[in-house]
Structure formats: structure tokens, C-alpha cells
Amino acid sequence: MSHISNILVTGAAGYIGGSILADFLSRPDLIATAKLHAVVRSEEQAQALSKLSLNVLSFKLEDEAAVAAAVEQNKIDIVIHAANSSDDLLVTNLIQALGRRRTTSGKRVYFIHSSVTTLFSEEAGWPYGMLKDTDSIYEREKELGGSHPIRKANLLVVDKAQECGVTSFNVVVPNVYGRGKGEWRKVSILIPALIQASIRLGKVHKFDVDGHPPATHISDLVALYGILVDKILQNEDIPSGKNGYYFAMAHRAPWWAYMQAIAKSLHARGLVADAELEIWPSDEAAAKALQFPAQFIRAMGTASGGLEPVNPRRLGWQPVWNEKAFLESADGEVEDVLELDTIRTGIFDKVMRPATD
Ligand SMILES: NC(=O)c1ccc[n+]([C@@H]2O[C@H](COP(=O)([O-])OP(=O)(O)OC[C@H]3O[C@@H](n4cnc5c(N)ncnc54)[C@H](OP(=O)(O)O)[C@@H]3O)[C@@H](O)[C@H]2O)c1
């Protein structure tokens, strides 16, 4: 590497973005060649991150001019977008800003998006069945069109990046679990919500169908982002754009068995009346209890999806956590939720806002 690269992480106060930054900061090899920048959206978050050896920025990703100025002034070469998988405006602003940066610097620029595996399940309307990340995913997504907000963003990433001369990658994220290492939000989304709802209701629920969705421990997930950044910094030509999907799946999450382990842990702590599981009375009741968008809940709770990660493995990604370790981690997850789940996720706010808002 002849120059120091500048990496901007969005969603830096979040579970995934914060954990990526913590991992990068712990790697002397990486920080010798790259300067880290983090964007957050509150003063409290900025203060929490200010103790880290990185440049904390506070601007609105919705503000095109502010994004362009931040990318230009900080000479950003790589954006890791971990703030929102479905907001077109953020994707557009970030990629356009990188495109302009490429023109002024004459250097290659990169955008790493974070998407969602559930999108590729039958329950979410994916009609093509079993899928490798080396298959023609972009073409199939194009065929289906952008009616799903996450698919729309996936397509936009490829199209906008191509238009602006930006090299893009799409890390397709499964259910993530485990204690995050960021400075702000340290827990994931679905499993903590299931635990919190169980405590509120005094009963652990499961969906009427036993899903086995893809899953990955947070430490394995951040390792994949790290590998991608290493390859970029080493100027290696790796699959990108239409071919740049990376299924970040380590193993499956057998939901009923896992919820049974959660019930056992909560019961042992006196937080639910018994260790028996009850079926959710309806998907609507589950959505309400979990405070998740009703349109996504069926897929989130019951999807399995047949995904095979090929691209990450080819880059040398070797997840450490497996299904057995996942099941054994349920008690630790309860402990983490009780200790650390103090900051709610805002990722569904826009989807759940009433149309009149
Ligand atoms: N965790 C999982 O299991 C999982 C699975 C699949 C995909 N994903 C995707 O990965 C991404 C990150 O997830 P996460 O678990 O890290 O969620 P998270 O803990 O809620 O973090 C998201 C972060 O992004 C910020 N953010 C959200 N919308 C923003 C906006 N419009 N402008 C600026 N910042 C914004 C949030 O800011 P505030 O703190 O101010 O709200 C938060 O700090 C999400 O898109 C999610 O859909 C996550």
C-alpha cells in the first residue's frame, strides 16, 4: 500500500457497525494502513465513541451535501454501510459521494453494503429456491423488481455503483448473535427482542413452523468485513458489483430448539412461569410483542432459505461458531440482554412510521 486509506463506517453506534470498528481498531496491521472514520447521529453517541482512536463524524446520511462534504474532506476511499439495509436515499448519497471522490482523487473507491439473508427465502417472496452467492442473484433480483425495500436497495447498490465508477460489494447478513464490541448498542435485533418479549409476557413463544434460518456469530461476521477490507487494501481483484454478493452465513439457527434453550434459561432465573413453549396466537400478535413490522414477521420467524456461501469461503472466511455452539450460547444471550439491552434499535422506525408522518 502506497497511501493511507480512509474507511468510513456508517451505523457506527450500532451493533454491527460498532463491532466492525472495535475489531478493526484491535488490528495493528489494519490501522497501520487505514484511518478509521465513524458516523453517528447523536451527540451522546459521538461522545461515547470519542474515546476511540478514530475520527467521529456527526452528520445526516439523508443530507446529500453533508455526505458529499464528509467524504471529500476526509478523503474517504472505502465506505462500510452498516446503518440501514433498505434506505435508498442513504445508498444513493454515499455512492454518489464516493463517485465524486474518485473523480477528484483518481483512485479506486469502494462501497460495502449490508443486506439481509431473509430476503432470499420463500416466505419473503423469493421464488427461486436454493441459492449460492455465486449464482446470478442480481439478474434474478432485477427480474423480481424492487417491490421489497431491501431488494430495491440491493439493486440500487449495483446500478448506482456502476454508474458512479464505484466498486461495490454486498455482505448479505443472516441472524446475528453474540455480544457486540461497539461503544453503544451491544446486542443484536431478533434474539434480544424474543427474549425481552418473553420476559414481558412471562412466557416463551415459538412460531407455528420451525424455521432454520442462516445465522452467524458477530465475531465471525466482522471477520468477513475485515477480509473484504484486507483484499481491497491489497488491491486484489475479488468479485464485486453484480457478482459481489457475499452470504455471511456460518450455520443454521434451529428456532424451536433455540427457543427451548431460552425458555430453560429464563425459567431458571425466575423470569418466566415455566419452561414450556407456546405457539404465537398469530403473526400479528408476534409482531406486536416484538415491536417489528408485521409485513416482515413471518419471514423473520419461520423462514429457512437454502443459501450457500461460496464467495466468503473462497476469500478464506472460516467461521469459528457452529450450530452446536449457537444452541449452547442461549443462556449467555439472556445474560447479555439483561445486562446490555438498554438501547433500542431504530432500524424499523421508517418502515413502521404511519404513512401520514
Ligand atoms: N443484527 C442482525 O441480526 C441483522 C441481520 C441482518 C441484517 N442486519 C442489517 O444490518 C444493519 C445493521 O444492523 P445492526 O444490528 O447493527 O442494527 P443497530 O444496532 O440498530 O444499528 C444500526 C445503526 O445505524 C444507525 N442508523 C439507522 N438508520 C440510520 C439513518 N437513517 N441514518 C444514520 N444512521 C442510521 C442507527 O442509529 P441510532 O442508534 O441513532 O438509531 C444505529 O446506530 C441493518 O441494516 C440491519 O437490517 C442486521
Tab-separated table of C-alpha atoms and ligand atoms in Angstrom:
chain	number	residue	atom	x	y	z
A	1	MET	CA	0.000	0.000	0.000
A	2	SER	CA	1.486	3.319	-1.019
A	3	HIS	CA	-1.001	5.544	0.784
A	4	ILE	CA	-3.141	5.514	3.902
A	5	SER	CA	-6.714	4.610	3.060
A	6	ASN	CA	-9.668	6.244	4.758
A	7	ILE	CA	-12.511	3.978	5.811
A	8	LEU	CA	-15.893	5.383	6.822
A	9	VAL	CA	-18.260	3.137	8.822
A	10	THR	CA	-21.952	4.123	8.947
A	11	GLY	CA	-24.181	2.835	11.748
A	12	ALA	CA	-21.076	3.151	13.922
A	13	ALA	CA	-23.141	3.335	17.114
A	14	GLY	CA	-24.965	0.160	16.117
A	15	TYR	CA	-24.372	-3.478	16.934
A	16	ILE	CA	-22.698	-4.455	13.660
A	17	GLY	CA	-21.016	-1.129	12.751
A	18	GLY	CA	-19.691	-0.715	16.297
A	19	SER	CA	-18.344	-4.267	16.363
A	20	ILE	CA	-16.632	-3.815	12.984
A	21	LEU	CA	-14.869	-0.716	14.291
A	22	ALA	CA	-13.819	-2.428	17.536
A	23	ASP	CA	-12.354	-5.302	15.532
A	24	PHE	CA	-10.510	-3.010	13.108
A	25	LEU	CA	-9.102	-0.926	15.979
A	26	SER	CA	-7.699	-4.087	17.560
A	27	ARG	CA	-5.689	-4.886	14.411
A	28	PRO	CA	-2.319	-3.094	14.235
A	29	ASP	CA	-1.817	-4.290	10.634
A	30	LEU	CA	-5.045	-2.621	9.558
A	31	ILE	CA	-4.655	0.671	11.384
A	32	ALA	CA	-1.127	0.962	10.022
A	33	THR	CA	-2.596	1.305	6.531
A	34	ALA	CA	-6.036	2.770	7.144
A	35	LYS	CA	-7.528	5.654	9.083
A	36	LEU	CA	-10.966	4.970	10.544
A	37	HIS	CA	-13.916	7.362	10.459
A	38	ALA	CA	-17.270	6.697	12.120
A	39	VAL	CA	-20.564	8.458	11.502
A	40	VAL	CA	-23.215	8.608	14.232
A	41	ARG	CA	-26.390	10.620	14.614
A	42	SER	CA	-26.493	11.894	18.185
A	43	GLU	CA	-24.216	13.899	20.453
A	44	GLU	CA	-24.354	11.170	23.119
A	45	GLN	CA	-23.173	8.582	20.588
A	46	ALA	CA	-20.407	10.900	19.365
A	47	GLN	CA	-19.205	11.331	22.944
A	48	ALA	CA	-19.264	7.584	23.611
A	49	LEU	CA	-17.158	6.913	20.505
A	50	SER	CA	-14.808	9.861	21.057
A	51	LYS	CA	-12.611	7.802	23.404
A	52	LEU	CA	-11.636	5.556	20.479
A	53	SER	CA	-8.691	6.201	18.151
A	54	LEU	CA	-10.827	7.247	15.236
A	55	ASN	CA	-12.433	10.295	13.683
A	56	VAL	CA	-16.053	10.596	14.863
A	57	LEU	CA	-18.329	12.462	12.475
A	58	SER	CA	-21.875	13.562	13.060
A	59	PHE	CA	-23.993	14.356	10.002
A	60	LYS	CA	-27.217	13.177	8.451
A	61	LEU	CA	-26.817	10.429	5.864
A	62	GLU	CA	-30.048	11.757	4.323
A	63	ASP	CA	-28.312	15.073	3.575
A	64	GLU	CA	-26.659	14.739	0.154
A	65	ALA	CA	-24.428	17.799	0.557
A	66	ALA	CA	-23.310	16.788	4.062
A	67	VAL	CA	-22.400	13.275	2.893
A	68	ALA	CA	-20.502	14.633	-0.119
A	69	ALA	CA	-18.577	17.104	2.068
A	70	ALA	CA	-17.668	14.463	4.676
A	71	VAL	CA	-16.439	12.004	2.037
A	72	GLU	CA	-14.406	14.664	0.206
A	73	GLN	CA	-12.925	16.407	3.266
A	74	ASN	CA	-11.889	13.126	4.879
A	75	LYS	CA	-10.644	11.624	1.588
A	76	ILE	CA	-12.794	8.526	2.091
A	77	ASP	CA	-11.849	5.563	-0.154
A	78	ILE	CA	-13.999	2.855	1.435
A	79	VAL	CA	-17.480	3.085	2.943
A	80	ILE	CA	-18.805	0.221	5.076
A	81	HIS	CA	-22.542	0.837	5.220
A	82	ALA	CA	-23.948	-0.807	8.370
A	83	ALA	CA	-26.660	1.754	9.137
A	84	ASN	CA	-29.615	0.598	7.116
A	85	SER	CA	-30.234	-2.184	4.578
A	86	SER	CA	-33.274	-0.654	2.922
A	87	ASP	CA	-32.987	3.118	2.695
A	88	ASP	CA	-32.342	4.105	-0.939
A	89	LEU	CA	-31.504	7.677	-0.134
A	90	LEU	CA	-28.575	6.749	2.102
A	91	VAL	CA	-27.195	4.343	-0.522
A	92	THR	CA	-27.538	6.976	-3.262
A	93	ASN	CA	-25.882	9.751	-1.238
A	94	LEU	CA	-22.956	7.594	-0.146
A	95	ILE	CA	-22.234	6.071	-3.561
A	96	GLN	CA	-22.561	9.402	-5.370
A	97	ALA	CA	-20.176	10.991	-2.866
A	98	LEU	CA	-17.670	8.167	-3.433
A	99	GLY	CA	-18.043	8.604	-7.203
A	100	ARG	CA	-17.148	12.300	-6.900
A	101	ARG	CA	-14.222	11.402	-4.669
A	102	ARG	CA	-12.963	9.020	-7.335
A	103	THR	CA	-13.068	11.819	-9.892
A	104	THR	CA	-11.120	14.241	-7.693
A	105	SER	CA	-8.570	11.700	-6.403
A	106	GLY	CA	-8.217	9.464	-9.453
A	107	LYS	CA	-8.157	6.482	-7.058
A	108	ARG	CA	-10.470	3.490	-6.846
A	109	VAL	CA	-13.267	3.788	-4.284
A	110	TYR	CA	-15.333	1.041	-2.651
A	111	PHE	CA	-18.797	0.641	-1.124
A	112	ILE	CA	-19.560	-2.346	1.138
A	113	HIS	CA	-23.305	-2.697	1.678
A	114	SER	CA	-25.013	-4.790	4.397
A	115	SER	CA	-28.148	-6.625	3.287
A	116	VAL	CA	-30.387	-9.315	4.812
A	117	THR	CA	-30.478	-13.096	4.079
A	118	THR	CA	-34.209	-13.420	4.889
A	119	LEU	CA	-34.914	-11.655	1.587
A	120	PHE	CA	-33.880	-14.854	-0.207
A	121	SER	CA	-36.473	-17.086	1.464
A	122	GLU	CA	-39.778	-18.325	0.098
A	123	GLU	CA	-41.580	-16.581	2.996
A	124	ALA	CA	-40.185	-13.248	1.789
A	125	GLY	CA	-41.300	-13.943	-1.783
A	126	TRP	CA	-38.083	-15.450	-3.222
A	127	PRO	CA	-39.322	-17.975	-5.813
A	128	TYR	CA	-36.022	-19.458	-6.995
A	129	GLY	CA	-35.219	-21.867	-4.131
A	130	MET	CA	-31.674	-22.917	-3.249
A	131	LEU	CA	-29.101	-20.250	-3.961
A	132	LYS	CA	-25.334	-19.841	-3.957
A	133	ASP	CA	-23.921	-16.346	-3.718
A	134	THR	CA	-22.069	-17.079	-6.957
A	135	ASP	CA	-25.383	-17.600	-8.828
A	136	SER	CA	-26.852	-14.785	-10.944
A	137	ILE	CA	-28.501	-13.087	-7.970
A	138	TYR	CA	-28.546	-9.582	-9.408
A	139	GLU	CA	-30.279	-10.767	-12.580
A	140	ARG	CA	-32.907	-12.653	-10.533
A	141	GLU	CA	-33.448	-9.680	-8.241
A	142	LYS	CA	-33.857	-7.485	-11.325
A	143	GLU	CA	-36.436	-9.908	-12.721
A	144	LEU	CA	-38.439	-9.696	-9.471
A	145	GLY	CA	-38.171	-5.904	-9.363
A	146	GLY	CA	-37.818	-3.584	-6.432
A	147	SER	CA	-41.108	-4.079	-4.601
A	148	HIS	CA	-39.290	-5.210	-1.449
A	149	PRO	CA	-37.328	-2.284	0.098
A	150	ILE	CA	-34.264	-4.443	0.807
A	151	ARG	CA	-34.208	-5.840	-2.742
A	152	LYS	CA	-34.664	-2.332	-4.108
A	153	ALA	CA	-31.592	-1.224	-2.144
A	154	ASN	CA	-29.589	-4.283	-3.314
A	155	LEU	CA	-30.308	-3.408	-6.948
A	156	LEU	CA	-29.549	0.249	-6.372
A	157	VAL	CA	-26.161	-0.607	-4.864
A	158	VAL	CA	-25.079	-2.402	-8.045
A	159	ASP	CA	-26.643	0.054	-10.515
A	160	LYS	CA	-25.607	3.283	-8.788
A	161	ALA	CA	-22.088	2.000	-8.107
A	162	GLN	CA	-21.650	1.070	-11.760
A	163	GLU	CA	-22.971	4.469	-12.855
A	164	CYS	CA	-20.593	6.317	-10.478
A	165	GLY	CA	-17.483	4.176	-11.044
A	166	VAL	CA	-17.564	2.742	-7.523
A	167	THR	CA	-16.607	-0.882	-6.771
A	168	SER	CA	-19.434	-2.400	-4.712
A	169	PHE	CA	-19.844	-5.449	-2.510
A	170	ASN	CA	-22.952	-6.731	-0.758
A	171	VAL	CA	-22.475	-8.607	2.518
A	172	VAL	CA	-25.778	-10.427	2.974
A	173	VAL	CA	-26.217	-10.665	6.742
A	174	PRO	CA	-28.102	-13.509	8.474
A	175	ASN	CA	-29.414	-13.592	12.058
A	176	VAL	CA	-26.505	-12.337	14.094
A	177	TYR	CA	-25.992	-13.236	17.743
A	178	GLY	CA	-23.409	-12.764	20.485
A	179	ARG	CA	-22.139	-9.782	22.488
A	180	GLY	CA	-21.150	-6.853	20.297
A	181	LYS	CA	-17.959	-4.949	20.975
A	182	GLY	CA	-19.097	-1.483	19.932
A	183	GLU	CA	-19.274	1.509	22.249
A	184	TRP	CA	-23.043	1.985	22.070
A	185	ARG	CA	-25.547	-0.733	21.121
A	186	LYS	CA	-24.048	-4.129	22.011
A	187	VAL	CA	-26.854	-6.581	21.257
A	188	SER	CA	-28.444	-7.810	18.061
A	189	ILE	CA	-32.039	-7.418	16.900
A	190	LEU	CA	-34.228	-10.527	16.697
A	191	ILE	CA	-32.942	-12.711	19.550
A	192	PRO	CA	-32.884	-9.865	22.125
A	193	ALA	CA	-36.428	-8.899	21.044
A	194	LEU	CA	-37.579	-12.519	21.524
A	195	ILE	CA	-36.019	-12.597	24.999
A	196	GLN	CA	-37.470	-9.221	26.023
A	197	ALA	CA	-40.941	-10.207	24.757
A	198	SER	CA	-40.730	-13.485	26.718
A	199	ILE	CA	-39.918	-11.614	29.920
A	200	ARG	CA	-42.745	-9.097	29.371
A	201	LEU	CA	-45.262	-11.861	28.621
A	202	GLY	CA	-43.952	-14.243	31.316
A	203	LYS	CA	-43.947	-16.963	28.645
A	204	VAL	CA	-41.674	-18.032	25.790
A	205	HIS	CA	-43.313	-18.323	22.368
A	206	LYS	CA	-42.368	-20.023	19.135
A	207	PHE	CA	-43.810	-19.720	15.643
A	208	ASP	CA	-46.131	-22.450	14.333
A	209	VAL	CA	-43.486	-23.535	11.814
A	210	ASP	CA	-39.935	-24.399	12.881
A	211	GLY	CA	-37.566	-22.227	10.825
A	212	HIS	CA	-33.874	-22.990	10.357
A	213	PRO	CA	-32.565	-19.660	9.051
A	214	PRO	CA	-28.925	-18.803	8.397
A	215	ALA	CA	-27.032	-17.430	11.405
A	216	THR	CA	-23.591	-16.119	12.311
A	217	HIS	CA	-21.849	-15.027	15.471
A	218	ILE	CA	-20.946	-11.325	15.485
A	219	SER	CA	-17.208	-12.130	15.729
A	220	ASP	CA	-17.385	-14.259	12.568
A	221	LEU	CA	-19.404	-11.598	10.763
A	222	VAL	CA	-16.917	-8.810	11.500
A	223	ALA	CA	-14.101	-11.137	10.382
A	224	LEU	CA	-15.725	-11.274	6.935
A	225	TYR	CA	-15.888	-7.459	6.668
A	226	GLY	CA	-12.215	-7.489	7.739
A	227	ILE	CA	-11.273	-9.921	4.974
A	228	LEU	CA	-13.039	-7.780	2.366
A	229	VAL	CA	-11.199	-4.675	3.548
A	230	ASP	CA	-7.863	-6.543	3.564
A	231	LYS	CA	-8.415	-7.634	-0.040
A	232	ILE	CA	-9.288	-4.075	-1.052
A	233	LEU	CA	-6.226	-2.657	0.695
A	234	GLN	CA	-4.056	-5.265	-1.009
A	235	ASN	CA	-5.572	-4.275	-4.349
A	236	GLU	CA	-6.819	-7.799	-5.006
A	237	ASP	CA	-9.444	-8.234	-7.659
A	238	ILE	CA	-12.327	-10.007	-5.939
A	239	PRO	CA	-15.961	-10.484	-7.038
A	240	SER	CA	-17.798	-7.161	-6.980
A	241	GLY	CA	-20.823	-5.386	-8.462
A	242	LYS	CA	-23.298	-7.870	-9.984
A	243	ASN	CA	-21.038	-10.709	-8.814
A	244	GLY	CA	-20.235	-9.186	-5.445
A	245	TYR	CA	-22.763	-10.894	-3.161
A	246	TYR	CA	-21.265	-12.444	-0.008
A	247	PHE	CA	-23.598	-14.645	2.043
A	248	ALA	CA	-22.263	-14.199	5.579
A	249	MET	CA	-23.808	-17.462	6.749
A	250	ALA	CA	-21.897	-19.705	9.157
A	251	HIS	CA	-24.594	-22.225	10.130
A	252	ARG	CA	-28.329	-22.570	10.693
A	253	ALA	CA	-30.394	-21.495	13.690
A	254	PRO	CA	-32.921	-24.218	14.638
A	255	TRP	CA	-35.519	-21.866	16.138
A	256	TRP	CA	-37.615	-24.274	18.219
A	257	ALA	CA	-34.574	-25.878	19.857
A	258	TYR	CA	-33.083	-22.448	20.487
A	259	MET	CA	-36.284	-21.038	21.998
A	260	GLN	CA	-36.421	-24.108	24.239
A	261	ALA	CA	-32.911	-23.254	25.484
A	262	ILE	CA	-34.001	-19.635	26.037
A	263	ALA	CA	-37.062	-20.846	27.987
A	264	LYS	CA	-34.857	-23.039	30.169
A	265	SER	CA	-32.540	-20.110	30.914
A	266	LEU	CA	-35.357	-17.638	31.654
A	267	HIS	CA	-37.190	-20.164	33.839
A	268	ALA	CA	-34.030	-20.922	35.827
A	269	ARG	CA	-33.774	-17.164	36.514
A	270	GLY	CA	-37.427	-16.985	37.579
A	271	LEU	CA	-38.278	-14.708	34.643
A	272	VAL	CA	-40.986	-16.901	33.059
A	273	ALA	CA	-43.577	-19.089	34.750
A	274	ASP	CA	-42.413	-22.367	33.176
A	275	ALA	CA	-40.009	-23.704	30.554
A	276	GLU	CA	-42.754	-24.807	28.145
A	277	LEU	CA	-43.062	-23.096	24.759
A	278	GLU	CA	-46.336	-21.696	23.482
A	279	ILE	CA	-47.198	-21.068	19.808
A	280	TRP	CA	-47.763	-17.384	18.982
A	281	PRO	CA	-51.554	-16.913	18.658
A	282	SER	CA	-50.956	-15.111	15.336
A	283	ASP	CA	-48.199	-13.443	13.336
A	284	GLU	CA	-49.778	-10.075	14.203
A	285	ALA	CA	-49.526	-10.859	17.939
A	286	ALA	CA	-45.861	-11.795	17.480
A	287	ALA	CA	-45.145	-8.588	15.519
A	288	LYS	CA	-46.819	-6.506	18.210
A	289	ALA	CA	-44.959	-8.226	21.062
A	290	LEU	CA	-41.618	-7.967	19.285
A	291	GLN	CA	-42.311	-4.422	18.022
A	292	PHE	CA	-41.326	-5.429	14.492
A	293	PRO	CA	-43.021	-4.586	11.173
A	294	ALA	CA	-45.927	-7.004	10.600
A	295	GLN	CA	-45.020	-7.441	6.909
A	296	PHE	CA	-41.613	-8.934	7.787
A	297	ILE	CA	-42.540	-11.072	10.779
A	298	ARG	CA	-43.492	-14.341	9.033
A	299	ALA	CA	-40.187	-14.461	7.181
A	300	MET	CA	-38.203	-13.409	10.266
A	301	GLY	CA	-39.794	-16.111	12.421
A	302	THR	CA	-40.275	-19.088	10.127
A	303	ALA	CA	-38.014	-18.793	7.054
A	304	SER	CA	-35.262	-21.273	6.428
A	305	GLY	CA	-33.985	-20.440	2.946
A	306	GLY	CA	-31.414	-22.547	1.114
A	307	LEU	CA	-28.323	-20.377	0.974
A	308	GLU	CA	-24.753	-21.435	0.314
A	309	PRO	CA	-21.871	-19.045	0.939
A	310	VAL	CA	-19.236	-19.611	-1.738
A	311	ASN	CA	-17.632	-16.181	-2.185
A	312	PRO	CA	-16.691	-15.712	1.503
A	313	ARG	CA	-15.105	-19.178	1.667
A	314	ARG	CA	-13.098	-18.506	-1.481
A	315	LEU	CA	-11.640	-15.455	0.268
A	316	GLY	CA	-10.638	-17.681	3.194
A	317	TRP	CA	-13.503	-16.889	5.602
A	318	GLN	CA	-13.662	-19.644	8.214
A	319	PRO	CA	-16.338	-19.026	10.826
A	320	VAL	CA	-15.489	-20.339	14.271
A	321	TRP	CA	-19.033	-20.651	15.638
A	322	ASN	CA	-21.321	-23.527	14.620
A	323	GLU	CA	-24.893	-24.661	15.304
A	324	LYS	CA	-23.954	-26.540	18.486
A	325	ALA	CA	-22.130	-23.527	19.932
A	326	PHE	CA	-25.090	-21.342	18.954
A	327	LEU	CA	-27.528	-23.547	20.895
A	328	GLU	CA	-25.181	-23.605	23.863
A	329	SER	CA	-24.945	-19.799	23.828
A	330	ALA	CA	-28.632	-19.208	24.679
A	331	ASP	CA	-28.004	-18.654	28.391
A	332	GLY	CA	-25.211	-16.176	27.624
A	333	GLU	CA	-27.544	-14.351	25.265
A	334	VAL	CA	-30.120	-13.990	28.062
A	335	GLU	CA	-27.391	-12.659	30.342
A	336	ASP	CA	-26.261	-10.123	27.714
A	337	VAL	CA	-29.820	-8.938	27.121
A	338	LEU	CA	-30.414	-8.461	30.855
A	339	GLU	CA	-27.144	-6.552	31.214
A	340	LEU	CA	-26.796	-4.672	27.939
A	341	ASP	CA	-30.102	-4.328	26.089
A	342	THR	CA	-30.715	-0.726	27.118
A	343	ILE	CA	-30.726	0.960	23.705
A	344	ARG	CA	-33.444	0.050	21.240
A	345	THR	CA	-32.743	-0.462	17.549
A	346	GLY	CA	-34.114	2.233	15.251
A	347	ILE	CA	-33.772	0.245	12.026
A	348	PHE	CA	-37.521	-0.375	11.682
A	349	ASP	CA	-38.609	3.172	12.580
A	350	LYS	CA	-39.052	4.340	8.986
A	351	VAL	CA	-40.957	1.189	7.908
A	352	MET	CA	-43.245	1.318	10.956
A	353	ARG	CA	-43.954	5.054	10.845
A	354	PRO	CA	-47.573	5.825	9.901
A	355	ALA	CA	-47.894	6.922	6.250
A	356	THR	CA	-49.138	10.382	7.321
A	357	ASP	CA	-45.951	11.061	9.305
B	1	LIG	N1	-28.440	-7.678	13.655
B	1	LIG	C1	-28.874	-8.581	12.792
B	1	LIG	O1	-29.171	-9.747	13.164
B	1	LIG	C2	-29.007	-8.235	11.338
B	1	LIG	C3	-29.365	-9.269	10.437
B	1	LIG	C4	-29.488	-8.983	9.085
B	1	LIG	C5	-29.257	-7.684	8.632
B	1	LIG	N2	-28.954	-6.700	9.521
B	1	LIG	C6	-28.809	-5.336	8.990
B	1	LIG	O2	-27.557	-4.762	9.343
B	1	LIG	C7	-27.722	-3.358	9.575
B	1	LIG	C8	-27.149	-3.023	10.953
B	1	LIG	O3	-27.827	-3.795	11.917
B	1	LIG	P1	-27.499	-3.687	13.454
B	1	LIG	O4	-27.865	-4.991	14.063
B	1	LIG	O5	-26.141	-3.144	13.671
B	1	LIG	O6	-28.590	-2.607	13.906
B	1	LIG	P2	-28.475	-1.464	15.032
B	1	LIG	O7	-27.747	-1.962	16.213
B	1	LIG	O8	-29.835	-0.914	15.237
B	1	LIG	O9	-27.540	-0.374	14.357
B	1	LIG	C9	-27.938	0.430	13.305
B	1	LIG	C10	-27.211	1.767	13.454
B	1	LIG	O10	-27.448	2.528	12.274
B	1	LIG	C11	-27.950	3.786	12.626
B	1	LIG	N3	-28.935	4.226	11.630
B	1	LIG	C12	-30.097	3.637	11.287
B	1	LIG	N4	-30.729	4.370	10.355
B	1	LIG	C13	-29.935	5.445	10.109
B	1	LIG	C14	-30.037	6.582	9.288
B	1	LIG	N5	-31.107	6.769	8.509
B	1	LIG	N6	-29.035	7.486	9.312
B	1	LIG	C15	-27.967	7.320	10.115
B	1	LIG	N7	-27.815	6.274	10.927
B	1	LIG	C16	-28.785	5.352	10.925
B	1	LIG	C17	-28.607	3.616	13.987
B	1	LIG	O11	-28.591	4.872	14.624
B	1	LIG	P3	-29.362	5.124	16.012
B	1	LIG	O12	-28.533	4.406	17.032
B	1	LIG	O13	-29.337	6.593	16.153
B	1	LIG	O14	-30.741	4.544	15.856
B	1	LIG	C18	-27.730	2.574	14.642
B	1	LIG	O15	-26.654	3.164	15.329
B	1	LIG	C19	-29.214	-3.065	9.475
B	1	LIG	O16	-29.495	-2.532	8.209
B	1	LIG	C20	-29.864	-4.417	9.610
B	1	LIG	O17	-31.078	-4.510	8.880
B	1	LIG	C21	-28.803	-6.947	10.857
